[in-house]
Amino acid sequence: MSVENKFVKYKEDVAKLLDYFECSEGCEKCKNVREKNDIDVDMYPFWIQNKDYPDKIAIAPCNKGVEIAKALAEQKRSLFIYLVDAGQMDDQEAVELYASFLGNVELLEEQSKSFTGTEKSYGNLIIDMKDIFMLLSYMSYDEANKEEAQRYFDRALGMN
């Protein structure tokens, strides 16, 4: 299965996440990247970084990309707190993992200040597709309708 086909199977889910962030068409920076690199996948600020690892998704250093990365950091913080409270993760390990991810988000934010989308190369943040599903679970949670959040959570777990 080609990289594009593997990404297409996630397209509806990724589109839903982009809708949460009101980023369904991509910003001018992302459009520049698409034009410059002749990329036909319209899921910016996300793209597959390496065709050998289609479950690894890059986030562009645009404003919405940074916003999504910050939401991922918040979701990870909540997850780490839960794991520590449940005794499934050591406090120190949780702090180190969170600090590492937060540092990467800060680097992405710094990169976004000068990013135009016309650069030959630029920094980005690499995440797993399961992180997208975890964030969708986190963002779609509704007390009255827990099924959708649970479905995304299950999909994230199934990607391990």
XYZ file of N, CA and C in Angstrom, residues 7-97:
273
model
N -2.216 7.096 4.223
C -2.670 8.350 4.820
C -4.149 8.573 4.541
N -4.602 8.175 3.362
C -6.006 8.346 2.993
C -6.922 7.627 3.976
N -6.488 6.484 4.497
C -7.345 5.768 5.448
C -7.532 6.566 6.737
N -6.652 7.526 7.008
C -6.783 8.393 8.178
C -7.403 9.744 7.827
N -7.627 9.980 6.550
C -7.996 11.314 6.073
C -9.238 11.870 6.772
N -10.269 11.060 6.924
C -11.501 11.538 7.565
C -11.238 11.953 9.011
N -10.437 11.166 9.716
C -10.118 11.483 11.109
C -9.259 12.742 11.209
N -8.257 12.836 10.345
C -7.394 14.013 10.344
C -8.215 15.255 9.986
N -9.116 15.121 9.020
C -9.969 16.243 8.632
C -10.836 16.694 9.804
N -11.321 15.754 10.583
C -12.135 16.098 11.749
C -11.307 16.887 12.762
N -10.073 16.453 12.975
C -9.201 17.175 13.900
C -8.930 18.590 13.378
N -8.679 18.700 12.090
C -8.432 20.025 11.508
C -9.671 20.914 11.629
N -10.850 20.317 11.535
C -12.085 21.078 11.738
C -12.179 21.615 13.162
N -11.765 20.819 14.139
C -11.758 21.285 15.532
C -10.926 22.563 15.667
N -9.852 22.625 14.893
C -8.942 23.767 14.961
C -9.215 24.801 13.873
N -10.336 24.643 13.182
C -10.734 25.567 12.112
C -9.594 25.763 11.109
N -9.089 24.634 10.651
C -7.959 24.642 9.732
C -8.222 23.685 8.578
N -9.407 23.739 8.028
C -9.770 22.754 7.003
C -9.112 23.007 5.648
N -8.674 24.214 5.398
C -8.080 24.501 4.085
C -6.594 24.793 4.154
N -6.032 24.904 5.341
C -4.611 25.220 5.481
C -4.363 26.711 5.340
N -3.347 27.180 6.021
C -3.000 28.603 5.975
C -2.140 28.888 4.739
N -1.786 30.121 4.552
C -0.977 30.529 3.413
C 0.388 29.842 3.439
N 0.953 29.676 4.626
C 2.255 29.009 4.754
C 2.170 27.566 4.266
N 1.115 26.877 4.661
C 0.945 25.480 4.251
C 0.672 25.376 2.753
N -0.069 26.328 2.228
C -0.311 26.339 0.782
C 0.998 26.539 0.031
N 1.891 27.368 0.574
C 3.215 27.559 -0.039
C 3.992 26.251 -0.063
N 3.949 25.501 1.034
C 4.649 24.212 1.103
C 4.085 23.269 0.052
N 2.771 23.216 -0.027
C 2.116 22.327 -1.000
C 2.561 22.659 -2.413
N 2.573 23.947 -2.748
C 2.966 24.368 -4.099
C 4.441 24.099 -4.356
N 5.273 24.451 -3.388
C 6.717 24.313 -3.560
C 7.137 22.861 -3.691
N 6.524 21.985 -2.920
C 6.923 20.579 -2.902
C 6.024 19.693 -3.753
N 5.046 20.280 -4.401
C 4.121 19.545 -5.261
C 3.538 18.328 -4.535
N 3.044 18.582 -3.345
C 2.450 17.528 -2.533
C 0.950 17.547 -2.743
N 0.384 16.373 -3.052
C -1.039 16.325 -3.352
C -1.901 15.952 -2.149
N -1.285 15.628 -1.011
C -2.051 15.317 0.188
C -2.483 16.635 0.826
N -3.789 16.824 0.963
C -4.303 18.118 1.423
C -4.616 18.135 2.915
N -3.741 17.550 3.705
C -3.974 17.469 5.147
C -3.043 18.385 5.927
N -2.494 19.385 5.264
C -1.616 20.306 5.988
C -2.390 20.972 7.096
N -1.776 21.121 8.267
C -0.343 21.108 8.547
C 0.264 19.746 8.842
N -0.393 18.664 8.461
C 0.157 17.315 8.665
C 0.637 16.740 7.341
N 1.655 15.925 7.412
C 2.060 15.121 6.273
C 2.911 13.970 6.776
N 3.067 12.955 5.945
C 3.902 11.807 6.299
C 5.339 12.178 5.985
N 6.151 12.122 7.009
C 7.544 12.545 6.905
C 8.394 11.542 6.142
N 8.130 10.263 6.338
C 8.986 9.221 5.793
C 8.103 8.085 5.279
N 8.238 7.749 4.016
C 7.356 6.738 3.426
C 7.506 5.366 4.074
N 8.639 5.125 4.738
C 8.823 3.845 5.432
C 8.059 3.778 6.750
N 7.623 4.926 7.245
C 6.895 4.996 8.516
C 5.642 5.853 8.349
N 4.630 5.337 7.658
C 3.444 6.153 7.374
C 2.603 6.471 8.612
N 2.900 5.850 9.747
C 2.169 6.189 10.968
C 2.856 7.322 11.735
N 3.958 7.827 11.203
C 4.655 8.978 11.774
C 4.222 10.210 10.988
N 3.645 11.143 11.690
C 3.077 12.327 11.053
C 3.866 13.555 11.485
N 4.197 14.399 10.531
C 4.893 15.655 10.836
C 3.855 16.773 10.945
N 4.129 17.696 11.847
C 3.290 18.885 11.994
C 4.128 20.077 11.552
N 3.608 20.833 10.609
C 4.316 22.006 10.100
C 4.369 23.101 11.163
N 5.401 23.950 11.094
C 5.537 25.026 12.075
C 4.716 26.272 11.728
N 3.464 26.072 11.371
C 2.569 27.208 11.119
C 1.770 27.482 12.398
N 0.986 28.529 12.396
C 0.241 28.902 13.606
C -0.705 27.805 14.064
N -1.456 27.205 13.150
C -2.379 26.132 13.532
C -1.620 24.883 13.937
N -0.492 24.619 13.284
C 0.334 23.490 13.675
C 0.800 23.625 15.118
N 1.204 24.830 15.492
C 1.628 25.090 16.871
C 0.439 24.937 17.818
N -0.715 25.443 17.423
C -1.917 25.317 18.250
C -2.274 23.843 18.485
N -2.183 23.049 17.438
C -2.461 21.611 17.555
C -1.412 20.944 18.447
N -0.150 21.307 18.277
C 0.914 20.731 19.105
C 0.704 21.083 20.581
N 0.258 22.295 20.853
C -0.016 22.683 22.244
C -1.195 21.882 22.803
N -2.189 21.627 21.990
C -3.321 20.800 22.436
C -2.844 19.373 22.707
N -1.947 18.867 21.865
C -1.370 17.543 22.103
C -0.611 17.513 23.429
N 0.106 18.583 23.715
C 0.845 18.652 24.981
C -0.116 18.627 26.159
N -1.214 19.350 26.054
C -2.213 19.355 27.129
C -2.818 17.962 27.303
N -3.118 17.316 26.183
C -3.678 15.962 26.238
C -2.677 15.006 26.866
N -1.394 15.115 26.488
C -0.365 14.247 27.055
C -0.209 14.497 28.550
N -0.284 15.752 28.964
C -0.188 16.069 30.392
C -1.298 15.360 31.161
N -2.523 15.441 30.637
C -3.658 14.770 31.286
C -3.455 13.261 31.323
N -2.960 12.707 30.232
C -2.714 11.269 30.176
C -1.645 10.850 31.180
N -0.555 11.615 31.248
C 0.517 11.284 32.185
C 0.023 11.368 33.628
N -0.778 12.368 33.939
C -1.341 12.488 35.291
C -2.172 11.247 35.607
N -2.993 10.840 34.655
C -3.819 9.648 34.845
C -2.949 8.407 35.066
N -1.918 8.251 34.256
C -1.048 7.083 34.363
C -0.292 7.055 35.698
N 0.136 8.222 36.159
C 0.824 8.290 37.454
C -0.163 7.957 38.571
N -1.353 8.554 38.512
C -2.377 8.277 39.539
C -2.766 6.799 39.573
N -2.773 6.161 38.404
C -3.147 4.742 38.323
C -1.969 3.815 38.664
N -0.811 4.403 38.919
C 0.349 3.594 39.264
C 1.006 2.926 38.072
N 0.690 3.375 36.866
C 1.235 2.752 35.662
C 2.472 3.475 35.133
N 2.805 4.612 35.776
C 3.978 5.365 35.347
C 4.565 6.061 36.570
N 5.861 6.101 36.626
C 6.579 6.777 37.685
C 6.483 8.295 37.486
N 6.416 9.047 38.583
C 6.347 10.513 38.510
C 7.473 11.094 37.671
N 8.686 10.649 37.933
C 9.860 11.189 37.252
C 9.798 10.915 35.747
N 9.399 9.723 35.378
C 9.274 9.371 33.963
C 8.238 10.258 33.277
N 7.113 10.467 33.938
C 6.058 11.313 33.375
C 6.548 12.740 33.177
N 7.244 13.261 34.173
C 7.762 14.634 34.080
C 8.770 14.738 32.935
N 9.645 13.763 32.818
C 10.655 13.797 31.760
C 10.021 13.703 30.370
N 9.072 12.802 30.206
C 8.402 12.665 28.902
C 7.635 13.932 28.545
